[in-house]
Amino acid sequence: MIKFGLVGCGRIAKRHSELLGERKIHGAELTAVCDLVLEKAKKIGEKFSIPFYTDMHTMMTSSDIDVVVVLTESGNHAKNVVELAKYGKHIVVEKPMALTLDDADRMIAACDVSGSKLFVIKQNRFNVPVIKLREAIESDRFGKLILGTVRVRWCRPQDYYDQDSWRGTWALDGGVLTNQASHHVDLLEWMMGDVESVFAKSATALVDIEAEDTAVVTLKFKNGALGIIEATTAIRPKDLEGSLSVIGAEGVVEIAGFAVNEMKTWNFVKSQSGDSDVMKKYSVNPPNVYGFGHHAYYEHVVDCILNDKQHLVDGLVGRKSLELINAIYESIETGEEVFLKFNPKFCKLGGG
Ligand SMILES: NC(=O)c1ccc[n+]([C@@H]2O[C@H](COP(=O)([O-])OP(=O)(O)OC[C@H]3O[C@@H](n4cnc5c(N)ncnc54)[C@H](O)[C@@H]3O)[C@@H](O)[C@H]2O)c1
C-alpha cells in the first residue's frame, strides 16, 4: 500500500480524500491530512478515522507517508513543495503547479535534489476520449495539423470568487486562463505540439476580481498549425462547455461536453477498423466539471511509483504549460504577439 497525506483540506480535497480514503485507488490509502484551519482538517480526518494536523511539518514527521499531495492555493504550491521536498517523499501537486516560472524551477530543482518524483495533476489528460484522440495524433492519422481549438464556457459567479480571498488574485490564483482553463491550455499544446507564438486579449466582464474572467488567444504552433483558446467563466446561469477539437488534412476530431468528456466527431479520410464504435465507446458522463480524471490520475501515480515508470505530467511538463500561460498574459499586458521562449516582464501572475 502506498500511503498518501494531504496538505490542504479545501474544496478539491473532498475529491482527493474520497478517492484515497474510500480505497477507490488500488494500492493506495490515505494516512493523514492537514490544513491550517483545524476544522477543515478535522472534518476529513474524522470522516476517514485518520490523524489530522494543522502543520504540514508535524504531519510529515508524525505520520507514515510515501506521497504528499499539495492542495493549497495555487500561488502557495511552490513554497509548500520546496519545504516538503526535504522529507524525500514523492509529491503530487494540483494544477497549476505554480504561477511563475521561477517558482516552477525551484520546485523542480528541490525535487531533483531530494530524489522525489513530482507529479502535476492534469487529470483531463486521462479522460477516455482525450486518450483516444492522443492515440490518433501519435499514429499520425491527421496528416498535416491545421487548427486546434479549446473552448471553456463555465459559470463562476461572484460568490464563487468571494468564498476565499485568494480567488481571482494575481498573487495566488490568476484568472480563467490559469485556473479553470489551465487544463485545456495543456491539452491543446499536448495535441498540437510546441507553440511558436501567442496573441491574446482578456476582459473582466461579470465579476469583481483582479484577473480576467474571459480571454481569447490565437496561437501559432511550430509545425505551422494555428490554434484558438476561448475561455470564460462568465457563462450564466450554468456551465455549458469544455471542449477540444483538432483539424488535420486527413481528419477531424471534436471532443465536447462540459468536461472534455464526449466524443462528438471522429472523422478520418482513411478509416480504420473500430472507427464506427468510437463515438459511443469513448464518451463518459461525469457528475461535475472535474470529470473522472483524478481517479485515473491516481492510478497512474501508483503505477509510476510501484513500477518506477516515467510519469506523464512531471515538473518539466507542468512548467511547459505554465510557460505558455505566462506568454499569454505577457501578450495581454503588452498588446503584442509573444514568441516562446521568452522571459516574462509584464505578466502579472504571482505579483502582489
Ligand atoms: N484539478 C482540478 O480540476 C482542480 C479543481 C479545483 C481546484 N484545483 C486546484 O487545487 C488547489 C486548491 O483549490 P481549492 O479550491 O481546494 O482551494 P481551497 O481554498 O478550498 O483550499 C485550499 C486549502 O489549503 C489550506 N492551506 C493553505 N496553506 C496551507 C498549509 N501550509 N498547510 C496546510 N493547509 C494549507 C487552506 O487553509 C485551504 O483550506 C488550487 O491550486 C486549484 O487550482 C484543481
Coordinates of C-alpha atoms and ligand atoms in Angstrom, one line a residue:
M1 CA 0.0 0.0 0.0
I2 CA 1.3 3.5 -0.9
K3 CA 0.4 5.9 1.9
F4 CA -0.8 9.3 0.9
G5 CA -1.0 12.5 3.1
L6 CA -2.9 15.6 2.0
V7 CA -1.8 19.2 2.6
G8 CA -4.9 21.5 2.2
C9 CA -8.4 20.3 3.1
G10 CA -10.4 22.8 1.0
R11 CA -12.8 22.2 -1.9
I12 CA -10.7 19.9 -4.1
A13 CA -9.5 17.9 -1.1
K14 CA -13.0 16.4 -1.0
R15 CA -12.4 14.6 -4.3
H16 CA -8.9 13.5 -3.3
S17 CA -9.9 12.3 0.1
E18 CA -12.8 10.3 -1.2
L19 CA -10.7 8.6 -3.8
L20 CA -7.9 7.7 -1.4
G21 CA -9.9 7.5 1.9
E22 CA -12.5 5.2 0.4
R23 CA -9.8 3.0 -1.1
K24 CA -11.0 3.5 -4.6
I25 CA -7.4 3.6 -5.9
H26 CA -5.9 0.1 -6.0
G27 CA -2.7 0.1 -3.9
A28 CA -3.3 3.4 -2.2
E29 CA -4.5 4.6 1.2
L30 CA -5.0 7.9 2.9
T31 CA -3.0 8.0 6.2
A32 CA -3.1 11.7 7.3
V33 CA -4.4 15.2 6.4
C34 CA -3.6 18.7 7.4
D35 CA -4.9 22.2 6.9
L36 CA -4.1 25.5 8.6
V37 CA -7.7 25.6 9.6
L38 CA -8.3 22.9 12.2
E39 CA -12.0 22.4 11.4
K40 CA -11.2 21.6 7.8
A41 CA -8.5 19.0 8.7
K42 CA -10.7 17.6 11.4
K43 CA -13.7 17.1 9.1
I44 CA -11.7 14.9 6.7
G45 CA -9.6 13.3 9.4
E46 CA -12.6 12.2 11.4
K47 CA -14.5 11.0 8.3
F48 CA -11.8 8.6 7.5
S49 CA -10.6 7.9 11.0
I50 CA -7.0 9.1 10.3
P51 CA -4.8 11.6 12.1
F52 CA -5.3 15.3 11.2
Y53 CA -2.9 18.2 11.7
T54 CA -2.7 22.0 11.3
D55 CA 1.0 21.9 10.4
M56 CA 2.4 20.0 7.4
H57 CA 5.8 19.5 9.1
T58 CA 4.2 17.9 12.1
M59 CA 2.2 15.7 9.7
M60 CA 5.3 14.7 7.8
T61 CA 7.3 13.8 10.9
S62 CA 4.4 12.1 12.8
S63 CA 2.6 10.0 10.2
D64 CA 3.7 7.3 7.8
I65 CA 3.6 8.9 4.3
D66 CA 5.1 7.9 1.0
V67 CA 3.4 10.6 -1.1
V68 CA 2.3 14.0 -0.1
V69 CA -0.4 15.8 -2.1
V70 CA -0.3 19.6 -2.2
L71 CA -3.9 21.0 -2.5
T72 CA -3.2 24.6 -1.3
E73 CA -3.8 27.9 -3.1
S74 CA -2.0 27.9 -6.5
G75 CA 0.4 30.7 -5.5
N76 CA 1.4 28.8 -2.4
H77 CA 2.3 25.5 -4.2
A78 CA 5.9 26.4 -4.8
K79 CA 6.8 27.3 -1.2
N80 CA 4.9 24.2 0.1
V81 CA 6.5 21.8 -2.4
V82 CA 10.0 23.2 -1.8
E83 CA 9.6 22.8 2.0
L84 CA 8.1 19.3 1.6
A85 CA 10.8 18.1 -0.7
K86 CA 13.2 17.9 2.2
Y87 CA 11.3 14.9 3.5
G88 CA 12.4 12.9 0.4
K89 CA 8.8 11.7 -0.3
H90 CA 7.1 11.8 -3.7
I91 CA 5.0 14.9 -4.3
V92 CA 1.7 15.3 -6.1
V93 CA 0.6 18.9 -6.7
E94 CA -2.6 20.3 -8.1
K95 CA -2.7 22.4 -11.2
P96 CA -1.4 24.9 -12.0
M97 CA 1.9 23.7 -10.5
A98 CA 2.8 27.3 -9.7
L99 CA 2.2 30.8 -11.1
T100 CA 5.7 31.9 -12.0
L101 CA 8.4 30.1 -14.0
D102 CA 10.9 30.9 -11.2
D103 CA 8.7 29.1 -8.7
A104 CA 8.3 26.1 -11.1
D105 CA 12.1 25.9 -11.5
R106 CA 12.5 26.0 -7.7
M107 CA 10.1 23.1 -7.3
I108 CA 11.7 21.0 -10.0
A109 CA 15.2 21.6 -8.5
A110 CA 14.1 20.8 -4.9
C111 CA 12.5 17.5 -6.0
D112 CA 15.6 16.7 -8.1
V113 CA 17.8 17.2 -5.1
S114 CA 15.7 15.1 -2.8
G115 CA 15.1 12.4 -5.4
S116 CA 11.3 12.9 -5.2
K117 CA 9.0 12.3 -8.2
L118 CA 7.0 15.5 -8.8
F119 CA 3.5 14.8 -10.3
V120 CA 1.5 17.7 -11.6
I121 CA -2.2 17.0 -11.8
K122 CA -3.7 17.4 -15.2
Q123 CA -6.5 14.9 -14.9
N124 CA -8.2 15.7 -18.2
R125 CA -5.3 14.0 -20.0
F126 CA -6.8 10.8 -18.7
N127 CA -10.4 11.4 -20.0
V128 CA -11.2 8.4 -22.3
P129 CA -12.0 10.5 -25.4
V130 CA -8.8 12.5 -24.8
I131 CA -6.7 9.3 -24.6
K132 CA -8.3 8.2 -27.9
L133 CA -7.5 11.5 -29.6
R134 CA -3.9 11.3 -28.4
E135 CA -3.6 7.8 -29.9
A136 CA -4.8 9.2 -33.3
I137 CA -2.2 12.0 -33.0
E138 CA 0.6 9.6 -32.1
S139 CA -0.3 7.3 -35.0
D140 CA -0.3 10.3 -37.4
R141 CA -3.9 9.8 -38.5
F142 CA -4.4 13.6 -39.0
G143 CA -1.6 14.1 -41.5
K144 CA -0.7 17.8 -41.5
L145 CA -2.2 19.5 -38.5
I146 CA -4.1 22.6 -39.4
L147 CA -6.1 24.0 -36.5
G148 CA -6.7 23.2 -32.8
T149 CA -9.3 24.8 -30.6
V150 CA -10.2 24.6 -27.0
R151 CA -13.3 26.3 -25.5
V152 CA -14.1 26.7 -21.8
R153 CA -17.5 28.2 -21.2
W154 CA -18.2 27.8 -17.5
C155 CA -20.1 29.7 -14.8
R156 CA -18.3 31.2 -11.8
P157 CA -20.4 33.9 -10.3
Q158 CA -19.2 36.5 -7.8
D159 CA -20.0 34.3 -4.8
Y160 CA -17.6 31.6 -6.1
Y161 CA -14.7 34.2 -6.0
D162 CA -15.9 35.6 -2.7
Q163 CA -15.8 32.3 -0.8
D164 CA -11.9 32.6 -0.4
S165 CA -9.8 35.8 -0.5
W166 CA -7.2 34.2 -2.8
R167 CA -9.5 33.5 -5.8
G168 CA -9.1 35.7 -8.8
T169 CA -6.0 37.5 -7.3
W170 CA -2.7 37.9 -9.3
A171 CA -0.6 36.8 -6.3
L172 CA -2.3 33.5 -5.6
D173 CA -4.6 32.4 -8.4
G174 CA -4.8 34.4 -11.7
G175 CA -8.0 34.3 -13.8
V176 CA -9.8 31.8 -16.0
L177 CA -6.7 31.1 -18.0
T178 CA -4.6 30.0 -15.0
N179 CA -7.3 28.3 -13.0
Q180 CA -10.3 26.8 -14.9
A181 CA -8.8 26.7 -18.5
S182 CA -5.3 25.6 -17.5
H183 CA -6.3 22.0 -18.3
H184 CA -7.5 23.0 -21.7
V185 CA -4.4 25.0 -22.5
D186 CA -2.4 22.0 -21.5
L187 CA -4.5 19.7 -23.7
L188 CA -4.2 21.9 -26.7
E189 CA -0.4 22.0 -26.6
W190 CA -0.2 18.3 -25.9
M191 CA -2.2 17.6 -29.0
M192 CA -0.9 20.2 -31.4
G193 CA 2.8 20.4 -30.4
D194 CA 5.1 23.2 -29.3
V195 CA 3.9 26.7 -29.6
E196 CA 5.8 29.3 -31.6
S197 CA 3.8 32.4 -30.6
V198 CA 0.6 33.7 -29.0
F199 CA -1.6 36.8 -29.2
A200 CA -4.2 37.4 -26.6
K201 CA -6.9 39.7 -25.2
S202 CA -8.8 39.5 -22.0
A203 CA -11.6 41.1 -20.1
T204 CA -13.0 41.0 -16.6
A205 CA -16.6 41.0 -17.7
L206 CA -19.0 40.0 -15.0
V207 CA -17.2 39.7 -11.6
D208 CA -15.1 42.0 -9.4
I209 CA -11.7 40.2 -9.4
E210 CA -8.2 41.4 -10.1
A211 CA -7.6 38.9 -13.0
E212 CA -9.7 38.1 -16.1
D213 CA -12.9 36.0 -16.3
T214 CA -12.8 36.0 -20.1
A215 CA -10.0 35.6 -22.6
V216 CA -9.3 34.8 -26.3
V217 CA -6.0 33.6 -27.6
T218 CA -4.7 32.9 -31.1
L219 CA -1.7 30.6 -31.3
K220 CA 0.8 29.6 -33.9
F221 CA 2.4 26.2 -33.5
K222 CA 6.0 25.4 -34.5
N223 CA 4.6 22.8 -37.0
G224 CA 2.7 25.6 -38.8
A225 CA -0.7 24.8 -37.4
L226 CA -2.9 27.5 -35.8
G227 CA -4.8 27.4 -32.6
I228 CA -7.6 29.2 -30.7
I229 CA -8.3 29.3 -27.0
E230 CA -11.7 30.7 -25.9
A231 CA -12.0 30.8 -22.1
T232 CA -14.6 32.3 -19.9
T233 CA -16.2 31.8 -16.5
A234 CA -18.9 34.4 -17.5
I235 CA -21.4 31.9 -18.7
R236 CA -24.8 32.2 -16.9
P237 CA -26.7 30.5 -15.4
K238 CA -24.6 27.3 -15.5
D239 CA -21.6 25.5 -17.0
L240 CA -22.0 25.0 -20.7
E241 CA -18.9 23.6 -22.4
G242 CA -15.3 22.4 -22.0
S243 CA -14.3 21.2 -25.5
L244 CA -11.3 20.4 -27.7
S245 CA -11.1 20.0 -31.4
V246 CA -8.3 19.0 -33.8
I247 CA -8.4 19.5 -37.5
G248 CA -5.9 17.9 -39.8
A249 CA -5.5 17.4 -43.5
E250 CA -6.8 13.9 -43.2
G251 CA -9.3 14.0 -40.3
V252 CA -11.2 15.9 -37.7
V253 CA -12.0 15.1 -34.1
E254 CA -14.2 17.0 -31.7
I255 CA -14.5 16.3 -28.0
A256 CA -17.4 18.1 -26.4
G257 CA -19.4 18.0 -23.2
F258 CA -18.8 20.3 -20.3
A259 CA -15.7 18.5 -19.2
V260 CA -14.0 17.3 -22.4
N261 CA -15.9 14.1 -21.9
E262 CA -17.9 13.4 -25.0
M263 CA -16.6 12.2 -28.4
K264 CA -18.7 14.4 -30.8
T265 CA -16.9 13.9 -34.1
W266 CA -14.4 11.2 -35.2
N267 CA -14.0 11.5 -39.0
F268 CA -10.9 10.4 -40.9
V269 CA -10.3 10.3 -44.7
K270 CA -8.8 6.8 -44.3
S271 CA -11.0 4.8 -42.0
Q272 CA -9.7 2.0 -39.7
S273 CA -11.4 -0.9 -38.1
G274 CA -13.1 0.2 -34.9
D275 CA -13.8 3.8 -36.1
S276 CA -17.5 3.2 -36.2
D277 CA -17.6 2.3 -32.4
V278 CA -15.5 5.3 -31.3
M279 CA -18.4 7.7 -30.8
K280 CA -20.3 5.5 -28.3
K281 CA -17.3 3.8 -26.7
Y282 CA -15.3 6.9 -25.9
S283 CA -17.8 9.2 -24.1
V284 CA -18.4 9.4 -20.4
N285 CA -20.8 11.5 -18.4
P286 CA -19.1 12.8 -15.3
P287 CA -21.1 14.4 -12.4
N288 CA -19.2 17.7 -12.5
V289 CA -16.6 19.7 -14.4
Y290 CA -13.7 18.0 -12.6
G291 CA -14.6 14.8 -14.6
F292 CA -13.4 11.3 -13.7
G293 CA -9.7 12.0 -14.4
H294 CA -8.5 12.2 -10.8
H295 CA -9.2 8.5 -10.4
A296 CA -7.2 7.6 -13.5
Y297 CA -4.5 10.1 -12.5
Y298 CA -4.0 8.5 -9.1
E299 CA -3.9 5.0 -10.6
H300 CA -1.1 6.4 -12.9
V301 CA 0.8 7.9 -9.8
V302 CA 0.6 4.5 -8.0
D303 CA 1.7 2.6 -11.2
C304 CA 4.7 5.0 -11.7
I305 CA 5.9 4.7 -8.2
L306 CA 5.4 0.9 -7.8
N307 CA 7.0 0.2 -11.2
D308 CA 9.4 3.1 -11.4
K309 CA 7.8 4.4 -14.6
Q310 CA 8.2 7.8 -16.1
H311 CA 5.1 9.9 -15.3
L312 CA 3.1 11.7 -17.9
V313 CA 3.0 15.2 -16.3
D314 CA 6.2 15.7 -14.4
G315 CA 7.6 19.1 -13.3
L316 CA 9.0 19.9 -16.7
V317 CA 5.8 19.1 -18.5
G318 CA 3.9 21.2 -15.9
R319 CA 6.4 24.1 -16.4
K320 CA 5.9 24.0 -20.1
S321 CA 2.2 24.5 -19.8
L322 CA 2.8 27.3 -17.3
E323 CA 5.3 29.0 -19.7
L324 CA 2.5 29.1 -22.3
I325 CA 0.1 30.6 -19.8
N326 CA 2.7 33.2 -18.8
A327 CA 3.3 34.0 -22.5
I328 CA -0.4 34.6 -23.0
Y329 CA -0.5 37.0 -20.1
E330 CA 2.6 38.7 -21.4
S331 CA 0.7 39.3 -24.7
I332 CA -2.4 40.6 -22.8
E333 CA -0.2 43.1 -21.0
T334 CA 1.9 44.2 -23.9
G335 CA -0.7 44.1 -26.7
E336 CA 1.9 42.3 -28.8
E337 CA 2.4 38.8 -30.2
V338 CA 4.8 36.9 -27.8
F339 CA 7.2 34.4 -29.1
L340 CA 8.3 31.4 -27.0
K341 CA 11.0 31.1 -25.5
F342 CA 10.7 34.4 -23.6
N343 CA 11.3 36.0 -20.3
P344 CA 8.2 37.3 -18.6
K345 CA 8.5 41.1 -17.9
F346 CA 4.9 42.3 -17.8
C347 CA 2.9 39.1 -16.9
K348 CA 1.2 39.9 -13.6
L349 CA 0.9 36.3 -12.3
G350 CA 2.4 35.8 -8.9
G351 CA 2.6 39.5 -8.4
G352 CA 1.3 41.3 -5.3
Ligands
LIG1 N1 -7.7 19.6 -11.0 C1 -8.8 20.3 -10.8 O1 -9.7 20.1 -11.6 C2 -8.9 21.3 -9.7 C3 -10.1 21.7 -9.3 C4 -10.2 22.6 -8.2 C5 -9.1 23.1 -7.6 N2 -7.9 22.7 -8.1 C6 -6.6 23.3 -7.6 O2 -6.5 22.9 -6.2 C7 -5.9 23.9 -5.4 C8 -6.8 24.2 -4.2 O3 -8.1 24.6 -4.6 P1 -9.3 24.6 -3.7 O4 -10.5 25.1 -4.5 O5 -9.4 23.3 -3.0 O6 -8.9 25.8 -2.6 P2 -9.4 26.0 -1.1 O7 -9.1 27.4 -0.8 O8 -10.8 25.5 -1.0 O9 -8.4 25.0 -0.3 C9 -7.1 25.3 0.0 C10 -6.8 24.9 1.4 O10 -5.4 24.9 1.6 C11 -5.2 25.2 3.0 N3 -3.8 25.6 3.2 C12 -3.1 26.6 2.7 N4 -1.8 26.6 3.1 C13 -1.7 25.5 3.9 C14 -0.6 24.9 4.5 N5 0.7 25.5 4.5 N6 -0.8 23.8 5.2 C15 -2.0 23.2 5.3 N7 -3.1 23.7 4.6 C16 -2.9 24.9 3.9 C17 -6.2 26.4 3.2 O11 -6.4 26.6 4.6 C18 -7.4 25.9 2.4 O12 -8.3 25.2 3.3 C19 -5.7 25.1 -6.4 O13 -4.4 25.2 -6.8 C20 -6.7 24.8 -7.5 O14 -6.3 25.4 -8.7 C21 -7.7 21.8 -9.1

